[in-house]
Amino acid sequence: MGYENDDSEQAHNDELPEEMETVVLDEPSTATISEALSSDSPSRVMSSRIPNSFNSFLQTPSSAEAVFRSFDGDHSHDGELNGHNSSGETSTSSALSTTEYLRISVSDPQKEQDFANSLVPGGNTYYTYLVTTRTNIPQFGGFEFSVRRRFREFVTLSDRLLEAYRGFFVPVRPDKSMVEGQVMQKQGFLEQRRVELEKYLSRLAAHPLIKRSDELRLFLQVEWKFPLVQTRDVASRMFDGAVKLPQQLFRETAGALDPKEASQPARVGSDLLRIFKELRQSVANAWGKKPAVVEEDEEFLDKKKKVLYLEQQLSNVSVQAESLVKAQQDMGETMGELGMAFVKLTNLETKEATYEFQIARAADMKYVATAAVKASRLYRELNGQTIKYLAKLHEYLELMLAINNAFLDRSNALLTLQTLLSELSSLSSRIEKLEAASLKVFGGDRSKIRKIEELKGAITVTEGAKDCAFKEYEQIKENNKSELERLDKEKHNDFLGMLKGLIVNQVLFSSLAVTCFMNF
Amino acid sequence: MENTEQPRSISGSMQSPRSPPSSQPYLSVSVSDPVKLGNGVQSYISYRVITKTNFPEYQGPEKIVIRRYSDFVWLRDRLSEKYKGIFIPPLPEKSAVEKFRFSAEFIEMRRAALDIFVNRIALHPELQQSEDLRTFLQADEETMERFRFQETGIFMKKPADLMQMFRDVQSKVSDAVLGKEKPVEETTPEYEKLKHYVFELENHLSEAQKHAYRLVKRHRELGQSLLDFGKAVKLLGACEGEPTGKAFSDLGTKSELLSIKLQKEAQQVLMNFEEPLKDYVRYVQSIKATIAERGTAFKQHCELAETTKLKEINLDKLMLTRSDKVGEAEIEYREIKAESEEATRRFERIVKRMNEEIVRFQEQKTEEMGVAFHQFAKGQARLANGIADAWRALLPKLEASSSV
């Protein structure tokens, strides 16, 4: 066990002069990388858990890059994903025997022209991206397919998902940046956007429910343009349940709607439409002020506080991690520069040697030079790996945004419910007043009676809306709950994985650094 | 006296020099106990200088005096003047930056460098005999102050020096008049090679030293960010349940521990690697000064030889014409000839000394730098090993947690 240079290094160890402290040499374990990973402690359990790819590395020469890459081999499942880990595979430790996969890549930005909607002759130019999917999920009815999508369509997808999956931690899409035509052509921008879009789709694919959603499937598979819906006002988002109500009333269709319909706004009778419009308005007004929502669920409030704290700490750790990476980078750079300076010195001493002493000194300098340059390379590798593992932190920070949205969904649903309840009670009291007033007139007041009928109709509709809103609220609460549970579990695994990766990385790096400087 | 191995005093804990067996002649010195004296702008650091010796010229076996940086400068200047050709050991720089001047680190670095400075002089076969050294090591503080003030200004130059300066100007004028523009320089191939080597060496060493200093800073910065990172990670762990919480908290603690290791190593790299490199640079600069001296001496030797020849020709001419100026001319000729011979002797002494010095210097430097490099490599290896151990210790628990 060990690597090619092992023998020569052992020989070197023996030659060290007496007065040198053998603090490092006393433990033969640090002389070989294999033992670098396994500690001297009795628990040998760990070495058996080292991934196979790492064990195979032990046989190969110790080039710093080979070391790090072979260890990494266990983590990046698919090169196309640029080392990104959320490939939609079920990654819990209790591995399923059949893994379903959904791998999405975004590539090949191309310029296209839009003649239809442009004011400028020659058309607007925009960029499209090739979205390629590979999957074995049966709903897709295929293994591999691609479509071209422009950024606008991603926005639509995101909006649709947010509407359809309220209360869930729906991954947040990349920002629209206000860039004009010129800037968009810059290579950097296109590439950055491509990467962000790919990450976004991968995160969608990793969500257990969204990966099976119609919205995503349509987006990934269907060739026609993903239609741009007029941005519905915020309040109308909250009436999804209520919008279905009239259809249910008129057509009594339950269950999945025709896909084409999913992308069209619903049609309702004009009266109901008017009533709905008024309801929307009152909710929007309620939202306009500070929501007086009193969330009574203690457990939820407690979880919410925890999530908030988590967000703060993640943010903090992320900042510190960044400066740690920078410090490591600087160290590596300076080490390299020092090494190069010593190389120059070595050359000078060897070239212009007129005394024997110079040759001895040149040998010493050369040693320091080589060690420093090697160490510098190690630092670079270390950082590359560290950044990859720290990426998990950023994933979770982005997740925080999705979580905030989910919590907002909940408080909005509650507000809607409460608004509808107060609407109902105000309608009831108006009816009471009218009834009382009409009793005073003999035979009834025809206009008042008509009004009362109208109001009773409104109550029916509002009751229906309230029922939907109530169902919606309960559903969202459920969604919140199940998502929080999922978060806890995944967080546990993800964080441990991240920690392990970071630590093993550091151990590897330091052990290699020891051998760099050791054989003086 | 036979101590060729000069240990670098890492801390000021070495209060007094070792006393080797009294049968051998010895002279050893220690510089310690830096103390801030004076007020405000005029404040300065004074050092305790303890001498232990059995040299007969000295007043006794042990002597303690108080000296300040400018006293050391005085000693260096006097030696440079009297012992041309010898590489006078270098002094640490005067620091221009005010606020840095009294930082503990700067004071310690200076003290260590001054200690080495004096001891190198004390160990040098010629320099150790210097009267100025004796003054420096033994004179009371008022006497020392007087000597120090005398060393300033042109007024204190000895008459012979003034004459020499005058003659230099003279010869320059006559050169110009006679149209002699050729540069007067030694151009033997070995000397050329040496000069080139020395200049290149200074360049490369300065660069290496600069990077070494930056490396010290990097160690400190890395230590600081590990500390901050550790704290942040601990806070994160506080809001996580078991076992992740504990894992984060352990990671945080380890980070803080490693931060301390890094700060320590930074200090080691500074004192045992960067400072020796800086010392090396200063030494090479001292050699450059000697090269300049040699150049001056060579020029004087050449010019006086020229002038002597001219005077001789002139004298012969006058003797042929039986002029009454012969007597005067003869005296002049003899004077010039004596000076020329003196200049030649001076030059040759410098050359001889330099040759010896180079060998001595190379030997000493190879050893000192060898030690410095060893220490650096060892320090880095030890640091890396400590880091590896610290991280490795976290793994078993982490493994256990993830199998839960």
Short mmCIF file of N, CA, C and O in Angstrom, two decimals, chain A residues 20-21 30 36-37 39 43 46 49 309-310 313 316-317 320-321 323-324 327-328 330-331 334-335 337-338 341-342 344-345 348-349 352 354-355 357-358 361 364-365 368 491-492 495-496 499-500 503-504 506-507 510-511 513-514 517 520, chain B residues 193 196-197 200-201 204-205 207-208 211-212 214-215 218-219 222 225-226 228-229 232-233 235-236 239-240 243-244 247-248 251 273 280 358 362-363 366 370 373-374 377-378 380-382 384-385 387-388 391-392 394-395 398-399 402-403:
data_model
loop_
_atom_site.label_atom_id
_atom_site.label_comp_id
_atom_site.label_asym_id
_atom_site.label_seq_id
_atom_site.Cartn_x
_atom_site.Cartn_y
_atom_site.Cartn_z
N MET A 20 17.72 17.13 14.10
CA MET A 20 16.39 17.54 13.67
C MET A 20 15.34 16.82 14.49
O MET A 20 15.38 15.62 14.67
N GLU A 21 14.39 17.59 14.96
CA GLU A 21 13.28 17.00 15.72
C GLU A 21 12.56 16.02 14.83
O GLU A 21 12.22 16.34 13.71
N THR A 30 2.15 9.04 8.97
CA THR A 30 1.98 10.19 8.08
C THR A 30 2.82 10.07 6.81
O THR A 30 2.72 10.88 5.92
N ALA A 36 -2.95 8.57 5.93
CA ALA A 36 -3.29 9.96 6.20
C ALA A 36 -4.78 10.09 6.50
O ALA A 36 -5.21 10.89 7.29
N LEU A 37 -5.54 9.27 5.81
CA LEU A 37 -6.98 9.34 5.99
C LEU A 37 -7.44 8.61 7.23
O LEU A 37 -8.30 9.05 7.96
N SER A 39 -7.17 7.36 10.91
CA SER A 39 -6.44 7.82 12.09
C SER A 39 -5.87 6.63 12.82
O SER A 39 -6.13 5.48 12.50
N SER A 43 -11.04 2.89 15.76
CA SER A 43 -12.19 2.74 14.85
C SER A 43 -11.73 2.73 13.41
O SER A 43 -11.56 3.74 12.77
N MET A 46 -14.01 3.71 9.56
CA MET A 46 -13.98 4.78 8.58
C MET A 46 -13.28 4.39 7.31
O MET A 46 -13.74 4.70 6.24
N ARG A 49 -15.25 2.88 4.83
CA ARG A 49 -16.29 3.69 4.20
C ARG A 49 -15.72 4.62 3.14
O ARG A 49 -16.44 5.31 2.48
N TYR A 309 -33.45 32.15 11.87
CA TYR A 309 -32.13 32.10 12.48
C TYR A 309 -31.16 31.34 11.59
O TYR A 309 -30.01 31.74 11.40
N LEU A 310 -31.66 30.24 11.03
CA LEU A 310 -30.82 29.46 10.13
C LEU A 310 -30.33 30.31 8.97
O LEU A 310 -29.15 30.27 8.60
N GLN A 313 -27.55 32.62 10.07
CA GLN A 313 -26.28 31.94 10.30
C GLN A 313 -25.66 31.44 9.02
O GLN A 313 -24.45 31.50 8.85
N ASN A 316 -24.02 34.28 7.42
CA ASN A 316 -22.80 34.62 8.12
C ASN A 316 -21.67 33.65 7.77
O ASN A 316 -20.55 34.06 7.44
N VAL A 317 -21.98 32.36 7.84
CA VAL A 317 -20.97 31.34 7.54
C VAL A 317 -20.50 31.50 6.10
O VAL A 317 -19.30 31.39 5.81
N GLN A 320 -17.98 34.31 5.92
CA GLN A 320 -16.70 33.92 6.51
C GLN A 320 -16.01 32.87 5.66
O GLN A 320 -14.77 32.88 5.53
N ALA A 321 -16.79 31.98 5.08
CA ALA A 321 -16.20 30.94 4.25
C ALA A 321 -15.52 31.57 3.04
O ALA A 321 -14.44 31.16 2.62
N SER A 323 -14.20 34.51 2.87
CA SER A 323 -12.93 35.15 3.19
C SER A 323 -11.88 34.10 3.55
O SER A 323 -10.69 34.31 3.33
N LEU A 324 -12.34 32.96 4.04
CA LEU A 324 -11.40 31.87 4.31
C LEU A 324 -10.79 31.36 3.01
O LEU A 324 -9.58 31.18 2.90
N ALA A 327 -8.30 33.81 1.83
CA ALA A 327 -7.05 33.74 2.58
C ALA A 327 -6.22 32.55 2.12
O ALA A 327 -5.00 32.64 1.97
N GLN A 328 -6.88 31.43 1.87
CA GLN A 328 -6.16 30.25 1.40
C GLN A 328 -5.56 30.52 0.02
O GLN A 328 -4.44 30.11 -0.28
N ASP A 330 -4.69 33.43 -1.25
CA ASP A 330 -3.55 34.33 -1.12
C ASP A 330 -2.31 33.59 -0.64
O ASP A 330 -1.21 33.81 -1.12
N MET A 331 -2.53 32.72 0.34
CA MET A 331 -1.42 31.94 0.88
C MET A 331 -0.77 31.14 -0.24
O MET A 331 0.46 31.15 -0.40
N THR A 334 1.21 33.49 -2.65
CA THR A 334 2.47 33.97 -2.11
C THR A 334 3.48 32.85 -2.00
O THR A 334 4.67 33.04 -2.29
N MET A 335 3.01 31.69 -1.61
CA MET A 335 3.89 30.52 -1.53
C MET A 335 4.52 30.27 -2.89
O MET A 335 5.72 30.03 -3.02
N GLU A 337 4.92 32.45 -5.34
CA GLU A 337 5.86 33.51 -5.69
C GLU A 337 7.19 33.33 -4.97
O GLU A 337 8.26 33.55 -5.53
N LEU A 338 7.07 32.92 -3.70
CA LEU A 338 8.29 32.66 -2.93
C LEU A 338 9.09 31.56 -3.61
O LEU A 338 10.31 31.67 -3.79
N ALA A 341 10.88 32.82 -6.64
CA ALA A 341 12.05 33.64 -6.29
C ALA A 341 13.22 32.74 -5.93
O ALA A 341 14.37 33.00 -6.29
N PHE A 342 12.90 31.65 -5.23
CA PHE A 342 13.98 30.74 -4.86
C PHE A 342 14.52 29.97 -6.05
O PHE A 342 15.70 29.62 -6.09
N LYS A 344 14.86 31.23 -8.95
CA LYS A 344 15.81 32.16 -9.58
C LYS A 344 17.13 32.17 -8.81
O LYS A 344 18.21 32.19 -9.40
N LEU A 345 17.02 32.18 -7.49
CA LEU A 345 18.22 32.17 -6.67
C LEU A 345 19.03 30.92 -6.93
O LEU A 345 20.26 30.97 -7.06
N LEU A 348 20.88 31.17 -10.07
CA LEU A 348 22.02 32.07 -9.94
C LEU A 348 23.19 31.37 -9.27
O LEU A 348 24.32 31.40 -9.75
N GLU A 349 22.91 30.73 -8.15
CA GLU A 349 23.98 30.07 -7.40
C GLU A 349 24.63 28.98 -8.22
O GLU A 349 25.83 28.79 -8.18
N GLU A 352 26.63 30.65 -11.30
CA GLU A 352 27.82 31.46 -11.02
C GLU A 352 28.64 30.88 -9.88
O GLU A 352 29.34 31.61 -9.20
N THR A 354 31.35 29.72 -7.79
CA THR A 354 32.81 29.70 -7.81
C THR A 354 33.33 28.98 -6.57
O THR A 354 34.49 28.65 -6.48
N TYR A 355 32.42 28.78 -5.61
CA TYR A 355 32.83 28.11 -4.38
C TYR A 355 31.92 26.92 -4.13
O TYR A 355 30.77 26.91 -4.52
N PHE A 357 30.63 26.05 -1.42
CA PHE A 357 29.52 26.39 -0.53
C PHE A 357 28.29 26.76 -1.32
O PHE A 357 27.17 26.48 -0.95
N GLN A 358 28.54 27.45 -2.43
CA GLN A 358 27.42 27.90 -3.22
C GLN A 358 26.60 26.74 -3.73
O GLN A 358 25.39 26.82 -3.83
N ARG A 361 24.43 25.52 -0.95
CA ARG A 361 23.34 26.45 -0.72
C ARG A 361 22.30 26.34 -1.83
O ARG A 361 21.11 26.40 -1.58
N ASP A 364 20.00 23.55 -1.14
CA ASP A 364 19.02 23.90 -0.11
C ASP A 364 17.92 24.76 -0.69
O ASP A 364 16.73 24.53 -0.47
N MET A 365 18.36 25.79 -1.44
CA MET A 365 17.39 26.71 -2.01
C MET A 365 16.46 25.98 -2.95
O MET A 365 15.26 26.24 -2.98
N VAL A 368 13.73 24.26 -1.02
CA VAL A 368 12.67 25.17 -0.57
C VAL A 368 11.81 25.59 -1.75
O VAL A 368 10.58 25.62 -1.67
N LYS A 491 -31.61 18.54 5.03
CA LYS A 491 -30.58 19.41 5.62
C LYS A 491 -29.59 18.57 6.41
O LYS A 491 -28.38 18.76 6.31
N HIS A 492 -30.13 17.67 7.18
CA HIS A 492 -29.29 16.79 7.99
C HIS A 492 -28.26 16.08 7.11
O HIS A 492 -27.05 16.13 7.37
N PHE A 495 -25.90 18.73 5.13
CA PHE A 495 -24.88 19.39 5.94
C PHE A 495 -23.78 18.42 6.35
O PHE A 495 -22.59 18.73 6.30
N LEU A 496 -24.18 17.23 6.76
CA LEU A 496 -23.17 16.25 7.14
C LEU A 496 -22.26 15.93 5.97
O LEU A 496 -21.04 15.84 6.10
N LEU A 499 -19.93 18.84 5.46
CA LEU A 499 -18.89 18.86 6.48
C LEU A 499 -17.84 17.81 6.19
O LEU A 499 -16.64 18.07 6.23
N LYS A 500 -18.34 16.61 5.89
CA LYS A 500 -17.40 15.52 5.65
C LYS A 500 -16.48 15.87 4.49
O LYS A 500 -15.26 15.72 4.58
N ILE A 503 -13.94 18.49 5.46
CA ILE A 503 -12.92 18.01 6.38
C ILE A 503 -11.97 17.03 5.71
O ILE A 503 -10.74 17.15 5.85
N VAL A 504 -12.52 16.09 4.98
CA VAL A 504 -11.65 15.11 4.30
C VAL A 504 -10.70 15.84 3.36
O VAL A 504 -9.51 15.53 3.26
N GLN A 506 -9.55 18.86 3.68
CA GLN A 506 -8.49 19.50 4.44
C GLN A 506 -7.46 18.48 4.89
O GLN A 506 -6.25 18.75 4.87
N VAL A 507 -7.93 17.32 5.32
CA VAL A 507 -7.00 16.29 5.78
C VAL A 507 -6.07 15.88 4.65
O VAL A 507 -4.85 15.82 4.79
N SER A 510 -3.58 18.72 3.84
CA SER A 510 -2.50 18.90 4.82
C SER A 510 -1.53 17.74 4.80
O SER A 510 -0.33 17.94 4.94
N SER A 511 -2.07 16.55 4.62
CA SER A 511 -1.15 15.39 4.58
C SER A 511 -0.19 15.51 3.42
O SER A 511 1.00 15.24 3.55
N ALA A 513 0.73 18.27 2.06
CA ALA A 513 1.64 19.37 2.35
C ALA A 513 2.78 18.90 3.24
O ALA A 513 3.93 19.33 3.10
N VAL A 514 2.46 18.00 4.17
CA VAL A 514 3.51 17.47 5.03
C VAL A 514 4.61 16.82 4.19
O VAL A 514 5.80 17.08 4.37
N PHE A 517 7.06 19.20 2.40
CA PHE A 517 8.12 19.86 3.16
C PHE A 517 8.99 18.90 3.94
O PHE A 517 9.97 19.29 4.55
N PHE A 520 13.67 16.86 3.80
CA PHE A 520 14.73 17.82 3.66
C PHE A 520 16.07 17.13 3.83
O PHE A 520 16.30 16.48 4.81
N LYS B 193 33.05 38.91 -12.59
CA LYS B 193 32.11 37.84 -12.27
C LYS B 193 31.57 38.04 -10.85
O LYS B 193 30.38 37.91 -10.60
N HIS B 196 29.14 40.99 -10.67
CA HIS B 196 27.87 40.62 -11.28
C HIS B 196 27.07 39.73 -10.35
O HIS B 196 25.87 39.92 -10.15
N TYR B 197 27.77 38.75 -9.77
CA TYR B 197 27.11 37.81 -8.85
C TYR B 197 26.48 38.56 -7.69
O TYR B 197 25.33 38.34 -7.34
N GLU B 200 23.36 40.60 -8.76
CA GLU B 200 22.23 39.70 -9.03
C GLU B 200 21.70 39.11 -7.74
O GLU B 200 20.49 39.01 -7.53
N LEU B 201 22.62 38.71 -6.88
CA LEU B 201 22.22 38.10 -5.62
C LEU B 201 21.34 39.05 -4.83
O LEU B 201 20.32 38.64 -4.27
N HIS B 204 17.74 39.15 -6.37
CA HIS B 204 16.93 37.96 -6.12
C HIS B 204 16.61 37.79 -4.65
O HIS B 204 15.50 37.42 -4.28
N LEU B 205 17.59 38.05 -3.81
CA LEU B 205 17.35 37.90 -2.38
C LEU B 205 16.30 38.89 -1.89
O LEU B 205 15.43 38.52 -1.09
N GLU B 207 13.87 40.07 -3.53
CA GLU B 207 12.57 39.58 -3.97
C GLU B 207 12.11 38.45 -3.06
O GLU B 207 10.97 38.44 -2.59
N ALA B 208 13.01 37.51 -2.81
CA ALA B 208 12.64 36.38 -1.94
C ALA B 208 12.23 36.87 -0.56
O ALA B 208 11.24 36.41 0.01
N HIS B 211 8.73 38.34 -0.55
CA HIS B 211 7.70 37.30 -0.56
C HIS B 211 7.63 36.60 0.78
O HIS B 211 6.54 36.24 1.24
N ALA B 212 8.79 36.41 1.40
CA ALA B 212 8.78 35.77 2.72
C ALA B 212 7.99 36.63 3.71
O ALA B 212 7.20 36.12 4.51
N ARG B 214 5.59 38.72 2.99
CA ARG B 214 4.19 38.60 2.63
C ARG B 214 3.63 37.27 3.13
O ARG B 214 2.47 37.19 3.54
N LEU B 215 4.45 36.24 3.06
CA LEU B 215 4.00 34.93 3.52
C LEU B 215 3.64 34.98 5.00
O LEU B 215 2.66 34.36 5.43
N ARG B 218 0.31 36.43 5.25
CA ARG B 218 -0.71 35.47 4.81
C ARG B 218 -1.04 34.48 5.90
O ARG B 218 -2.21 34.13 6.09
N HIS B 219 -0.01 34.04 6.62
CA HIS B 219 -0.28 33.13 7.74
C HIS B 219 -1.22 33.80 8.72
O HIS B 219 -2.18 33.20 9.20
N LEU B 222 -4.76 34.10 7.27
CA LEU B 222 -5.43 32.81 7.27
C LEU B 222 -5.87 32.45 8.68
O LEU B 222 -6.98 31.96 8.90
N SER B 225 -8.99 34.46 9.47
CA SER B 225 -10.24 34.01 8.84
C SER B 225 -10.68 32.66 9.37
O SER B 225 -11.88 32.38 9.43
N LEU B 226 -9.73 31.81 9.79
CA LEU B 226 -10.14 30.56 10.41
C LEU B 226 -10.88 30.84 11.72
O LEU B 226 -11.86 30.18 12.05
N ASP B 228 -12.62 33.58 12.51
CA ASP B 228 -13.96 34.11 12.20
C ASP B 228 -14.88 33.02 11.69
O ASP B 228 -16.06 32.95 12.05
N PHE B 229 -14.30 32.16 10.83
CA PHE B 229 -15.09 31.06 10.28
C PHE B 229 -15.55 30.14 11.40
O PHE B 229 -16.72 29.73 11.46
N ALA B 232 -18.44 31.61 13.28
CA ALA B 232 -19.68 31.58 12.50
C ALA B 232 -20.26 30.18 12.46
O ALA B 232 -21.47 29.98 12.60
N VAL B 233 -19.39 29.18 12.29
CA VAL B 233 -19.86 27.81 12.21
C VAL B 233 -20.48 27.37 13.54
O VAL B 233 -21.48 26.67 13.57
N LEU B 235 -22.03 29.26 15.64
CA LEU B 235 -23.36 29.86 15.72
C LEU B 235 -24.36 29.07 14.89
O LEU B 235 -25.51 28.88 15.28
N LEU B 236 -23.91 28.62 13.73
CA LEU B 236 -24.78 27.81 12.87
C LEU B 236 -25.14 26.52 13.60
O LEU B 236 -26.29 26.08 13.58
N CYS B 239 -28.15 26.38 16.08
CA CYS B 239 -29.55 26.29 15.70
C CYS B 239 -29.88 24.97 15.03
O CYS B 239 -30.98 24.76 14.54
N GLU B 240 -28.91 24.10 14.96
CA GLU B 240 -29.18 22.79 14.37
C GLU B 240 -29.36 21.75 15.45
O GLU B 240 -28.73 21.82 16.50
N PRO B 243 -27.35 15.23 15.14
CA PRO B 243 -25.96 15.43 15.49
C PRO B 243 -25.26 16.53 14.68
O PRO B 243 -24.12 16.86 14.95
N THR B 244 -25.98 17.09 13.73
CA THR B 244 -25.35 18.13 12.90
C THR B 244 -24.82 19.27 13.75
O THR B 244 -23.73 19.79 13.53
N ALA B 247 -21.61 18.46 15.24
CA ALA B 247 -20.57 18.40 14.21
C ALA B 247 -20.09 19.81 13.87
O ALA B 247 -18.89 20.06 13.77
N PHE B 248 -21.05 20.72 13.68
CA PHE B 248 -20.67 22.10 13.37
C PHE B 248 -19.87 22.70 14.52
O PHE B 248 -18.88 23.40 14.32
N LEU B 251 -16.42 21.45 14.51
CA LEU B 251 -15.69 22.07 13.41
C LEU B 251 -15.24 23.47 13.80
O LEU B 251 -14.11 23.88 13.58
N PHE B 273 12.88 32.69 9.38
CA PHE B 273 13.04 32.57 7.94
C PHE B 273 13.17 33.94 7.29
O PHE B 273 14.11 34.24 6.57
N TYR B 280 20.56 38.45 5.28
CA TYR B 280 21.35 38.07 4.11
C TYR B 280 21.39 39.23 3.12
O TYR B 280 22.45 39.60 2.60
N ILE B 358 35.27 36.91 1.51
CA ILE B 358 34.30 36.21 0.66
C ILE B 358 34.19 34.76 1.08
O ILE B 358 33.09 34.23 1.22
N GLN B 362 30.77 33.28 2.56
CA GLN B 362 30.08 32.17 1.90
C GLN B 362 29.84 31.03 2.88
O GLN B 362 28.77 30.48 2.97
N GLU B 363 30.90 30.73 3.63
CA GLU B 363 30.81 29.63 4.57
C GLU B 363 29.72 29.89 5.61
O GLU B 363 28.83 29.08 5.84
N THR B 366 26.15 30.04 4.05
CA THR B 366 25.62 28.74 3.68
C THR B 366 25.05 28.04 4.90
O THR B 366 23.96 27.50 4.89
N GLY B 370 21.19 27.54 5.51
CA GLY B 370 20.80 26.14 5.61
C GLY B 370 19.90 25.93 6.81
O GLY B 370 18.85 25.30 6.71
N PHE B 373 16.46 27.50 6.22
CA PHE B 373 15.62 26.73 5.31
C PHE B 373 15.08 25.47 6.00
O PHE B 373 13.91 25.13 5.84
N HIS B 374 15.97 24.81 6.74
CA HIS B 374 15.53 23.64 7.48
C HIS B 374 14.38 23.99 8.40
O HIS B 374 13.37 23.31 8.45
N ALA B 377 11.13 24.65 6.47
CA ALA B 377 10.50 23.42 5.98
C ALA B 377 9.91 22.63 7.13
O ALA B 377 8.78 22.14 7.07
N LYS B 378 10.65 22.55 8.20
CA LYS B 378 10.18 21.81 9.36
C LYS B 378 8.92 22.45 9.92
O LYS B 378 7.95 21.77 10.24
N GLN B 380 6.73 24.34 8.42
CA GLN B 380 5.59 24.13 7.52
C GLN B 380 5.09 22.70 7.65
O GLN B 380 3.87 22.46 7.67
N ALA B 381 6.02 21.76 7.70
CA ALA B 381 5.61 20.35 7.83
C ALA B 381 4.87 20.14 9.14
O ALA B 381 3.83 19.48 9.19
N ARG B 382 5.38 20.75 10.18
CA ARG B 382 4.76 20.59 11.50
C ARG B 382 3.37 21.20 11.50
O ARG B 382 2.42 20.63 12.03
N ALA B 384 1.40 21.70 8.89
CA ALA B 384 0.51 20.88 8.06
C ALA B 384 0.10 19.63 8.80
O ALA B 384 -1.05 19.19 8.74
N ASN B 385 1.05 19.05 9.52
CA ASN B 385 0.75 17.85 10.28
C ASN B 385 -0.28 18.13 11.36
O ASN B 385 -1.23 17.36 11.56
N ILE B 387 -2.48 20.47 11.34
CA ILE B 387 -3.75 20.70 10.68
C ILE B 387 -4.40 19.37 10.32
O ILE B 387 -5.58 19.14 10.57
N ALA B 388 -3.62 18.48 9.73
CA ALA B 388 -4.16 17.19 9.33
C ALA B 388 -4.71 16.44 10.54
O ALA B 388 -5.83 15.91 10.50
N TRP B 391 -8.09 18.03 11.86
CA TRP B 391 -9.25 17.70 11.04
C TRP B 391 -9.59 16.22 11.11
O TRP B 391 -10.74 15.82 11.20
N ARG B 392 -8.54 15.42 11.06
CA ARG B 392 -8.77 13.98 11.04
C ARG B 392 -9.55 13.54 12.27
O ARG B 392 -10.39 12.66 12.21
N LEU B 394 -11.89 14.80 13.67
CA LEU B 394 -13.33 15.02 13.58
C LEU B 394 -14.05 13.92 12.83
O LEU B 394 -15.25 13.75 12.94
N LEU B 395 -13.31 13.19 12.02
CA LEU B 395 -13.96 12.26 11.09
C LEU B 395 -14.72 11.10 11.73
O LEU B 395 -15.83 10.80 11.31
N LEU B 398 -18.07 12.09 12.81
CA LEU B 398 -18.85 12.50 11.65
C LEU B 398 -19.37 11.28 10.91
O LEU B 398 -20.52 11.21 10.50
N GLU B 399 -18.51 10.30 10.76
CA GLU B 399 -18.91 9.04 10.11
C GLU B 399 -20.05 8.40 10.87
O GLU B 399 -21.04 7.97 10.30
N SER B 402 -23.37 10.22 10.25
CA SER B 402 -24.06 10.11 8.97
C SER B 402 -24.64 8.73 8.73
O SER B 402 -25.49 8.56 7.88
N SER B 403 -24.21 7.77 9.54
CA SER B 403 -24.82 6.45 9.36
C SER B 403 -26.12 6.34 10.13
O SER B 403 -26.84 5.37 10.05
#
